[in-house]
Short mmCIF file of C-alpha atoms in Angstrom, two decimals:
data_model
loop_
_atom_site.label_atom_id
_atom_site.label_comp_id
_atom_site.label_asym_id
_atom_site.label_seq_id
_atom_site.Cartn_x
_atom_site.Cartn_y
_atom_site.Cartn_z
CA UNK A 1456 -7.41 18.09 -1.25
CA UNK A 1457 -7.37 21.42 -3.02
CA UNK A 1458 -3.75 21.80 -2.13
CA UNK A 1459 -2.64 18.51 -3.95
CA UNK A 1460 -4.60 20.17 -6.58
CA UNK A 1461 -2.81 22.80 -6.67
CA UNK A 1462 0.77 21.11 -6.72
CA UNK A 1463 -0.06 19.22 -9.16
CA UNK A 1464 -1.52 21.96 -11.42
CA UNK A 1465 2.04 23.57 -11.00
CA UNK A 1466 4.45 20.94 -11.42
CA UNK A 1467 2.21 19.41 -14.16
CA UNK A 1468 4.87 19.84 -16.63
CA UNK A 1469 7.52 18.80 -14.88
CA UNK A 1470 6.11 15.03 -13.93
CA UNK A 1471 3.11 13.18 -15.36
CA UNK A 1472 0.21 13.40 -13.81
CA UNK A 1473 -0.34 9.72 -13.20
CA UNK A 1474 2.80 9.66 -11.63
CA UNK A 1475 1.99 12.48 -9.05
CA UNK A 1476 -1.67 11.42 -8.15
CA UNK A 1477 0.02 8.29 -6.91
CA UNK A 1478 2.49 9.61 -4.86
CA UNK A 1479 -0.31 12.31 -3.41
CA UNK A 1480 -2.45 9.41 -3.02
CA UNK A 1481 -4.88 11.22 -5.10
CA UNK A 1482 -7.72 10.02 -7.33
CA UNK A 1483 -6.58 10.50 -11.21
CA UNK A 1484 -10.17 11.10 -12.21
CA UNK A 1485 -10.92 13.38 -9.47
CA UNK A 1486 -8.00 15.56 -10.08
CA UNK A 1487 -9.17 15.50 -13.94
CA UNK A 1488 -12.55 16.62 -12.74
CA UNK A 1489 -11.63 18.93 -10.74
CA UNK A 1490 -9.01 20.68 -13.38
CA UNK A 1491 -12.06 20.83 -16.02
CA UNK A 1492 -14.52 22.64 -13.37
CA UNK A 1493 -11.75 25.46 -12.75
CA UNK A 1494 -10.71 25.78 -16.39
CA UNK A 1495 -14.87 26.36 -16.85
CA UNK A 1496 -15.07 28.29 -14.04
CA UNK A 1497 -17.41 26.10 -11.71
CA UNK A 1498 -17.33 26.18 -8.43
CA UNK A 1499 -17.08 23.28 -6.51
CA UNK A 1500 -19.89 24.10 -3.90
CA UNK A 1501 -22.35 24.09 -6.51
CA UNK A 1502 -22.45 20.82 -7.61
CA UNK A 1503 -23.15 20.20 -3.74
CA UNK A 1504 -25.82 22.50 -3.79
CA UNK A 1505 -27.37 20.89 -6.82
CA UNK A 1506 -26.46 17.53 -4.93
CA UNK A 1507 -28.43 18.81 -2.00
CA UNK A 1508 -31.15 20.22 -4.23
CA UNK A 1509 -31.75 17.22 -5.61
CA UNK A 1510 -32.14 15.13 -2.84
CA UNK A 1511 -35.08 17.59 -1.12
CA UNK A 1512 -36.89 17.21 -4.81
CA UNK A 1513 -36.27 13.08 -5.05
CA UNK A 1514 -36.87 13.10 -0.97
CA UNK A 1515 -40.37 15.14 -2.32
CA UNK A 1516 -41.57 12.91 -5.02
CA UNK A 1517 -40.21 9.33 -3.36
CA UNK A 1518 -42.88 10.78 -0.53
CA UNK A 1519 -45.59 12.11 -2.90
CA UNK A 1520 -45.41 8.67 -4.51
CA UNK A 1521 -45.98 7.01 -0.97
CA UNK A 1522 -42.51 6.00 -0.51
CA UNK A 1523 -42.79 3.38 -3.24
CA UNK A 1524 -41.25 4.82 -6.71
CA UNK A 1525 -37.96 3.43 -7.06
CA UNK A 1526 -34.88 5.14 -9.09
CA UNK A 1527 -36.31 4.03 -12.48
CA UNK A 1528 -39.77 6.20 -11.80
CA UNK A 1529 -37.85 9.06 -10.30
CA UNK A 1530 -35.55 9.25 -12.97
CA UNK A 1531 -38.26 9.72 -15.49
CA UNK A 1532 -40.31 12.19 -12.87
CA UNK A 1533 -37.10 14.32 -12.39
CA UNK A 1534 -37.11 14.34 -16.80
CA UNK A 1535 -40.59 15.06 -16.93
CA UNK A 1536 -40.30 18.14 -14.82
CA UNK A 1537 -37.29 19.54 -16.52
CA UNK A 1538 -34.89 18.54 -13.72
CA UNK A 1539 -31.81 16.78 -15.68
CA UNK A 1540 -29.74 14.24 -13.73
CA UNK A 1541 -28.77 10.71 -14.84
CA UNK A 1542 -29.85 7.84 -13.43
CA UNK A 1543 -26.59 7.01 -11.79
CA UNK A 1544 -26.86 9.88 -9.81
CA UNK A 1545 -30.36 9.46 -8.99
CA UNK A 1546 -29.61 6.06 -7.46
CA UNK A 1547 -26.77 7.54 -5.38
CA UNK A 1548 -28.50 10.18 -4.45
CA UNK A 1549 -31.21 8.08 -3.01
CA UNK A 1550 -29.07 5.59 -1.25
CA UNK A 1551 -27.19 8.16 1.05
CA UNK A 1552 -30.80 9.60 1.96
CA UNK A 1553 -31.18 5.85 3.03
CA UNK A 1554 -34.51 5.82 0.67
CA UNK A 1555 -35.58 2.85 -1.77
CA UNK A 1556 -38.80 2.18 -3.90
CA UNK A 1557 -41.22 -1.05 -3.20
CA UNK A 1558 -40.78 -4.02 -5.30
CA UNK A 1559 -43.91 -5.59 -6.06
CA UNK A 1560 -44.22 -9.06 -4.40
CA UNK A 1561 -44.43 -12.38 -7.01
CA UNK A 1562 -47.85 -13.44 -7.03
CA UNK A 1563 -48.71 -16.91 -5.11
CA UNK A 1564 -50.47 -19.08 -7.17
CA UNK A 1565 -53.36 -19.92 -5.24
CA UNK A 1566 -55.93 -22.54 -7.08
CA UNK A 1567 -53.92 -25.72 -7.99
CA UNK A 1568 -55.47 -28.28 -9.49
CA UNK A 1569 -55.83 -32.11 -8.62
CA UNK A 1570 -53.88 -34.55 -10.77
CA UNK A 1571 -56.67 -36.65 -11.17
CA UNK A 1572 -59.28 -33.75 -12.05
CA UNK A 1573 -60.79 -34.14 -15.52
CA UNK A 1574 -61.60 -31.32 -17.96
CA UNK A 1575 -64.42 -29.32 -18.13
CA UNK A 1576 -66.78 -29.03 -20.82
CA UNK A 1577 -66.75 -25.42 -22.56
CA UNK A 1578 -70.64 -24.22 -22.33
CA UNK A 1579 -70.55 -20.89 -24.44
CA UNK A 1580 -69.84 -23.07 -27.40
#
């Protein structure tokens, strides 16, 4: 993938860029994103190692919580400790560990009462 890149870095005056990422069968956005992290000098392994860094924390808390706090509760752990990441990537971080918080069940209503029953009299008053 570099390689397409890397053509199209070169020949990016030439031909638009739309034009090439079709023809390479490349993602536009990709290529964008991957043009901003050279111009600021990122590497492209670390945002896999923050990607994997992430996931042993989330992995960490989801467990601490008793593998019931969903994205929503992680999110706002992850803020709490300092740890910025957006939700978005929470969530997609958490569904390629395979990992997913408890939804409550609805509550059965239990104590139904008769058509015919009359009302009670109130006895505090």
């Amino acid at each position: 993938m570099n390689d397409k890149y890397l053509l199209i870095a070169a020949e990016e005056g030439n031909h638009s860029i739309a034009l090439m990422c079709r023809l390479l069968r490349v993602d536009r956005t990709g290529y964008h994103r991957w043009h901003a992290d050279r111009g600021a000098g990122i590497d492209p392994g670390s945002r896999r190692a923050r990607r994997t860094r992430l996931g042993a924390v989330i992995m960490g808390m989801w467990l601490a919580s008793r593998k019931a706090h969903g994205v929503r509760r992680i999110h706002a752990d992850l803020a709490a400790v300092g740890e910025p990441a957006s939700r978005w990537l929470v969530w997609k971080i958490m569904c390629e560990l395979g990992i997913a918080g408890v939804q409550p069940r609805a509550r059965k209503r239990t104590t139904i009462p008769a058509d015919d029953a009359g009302h009670r009299k109130d006895l505090i008053r």
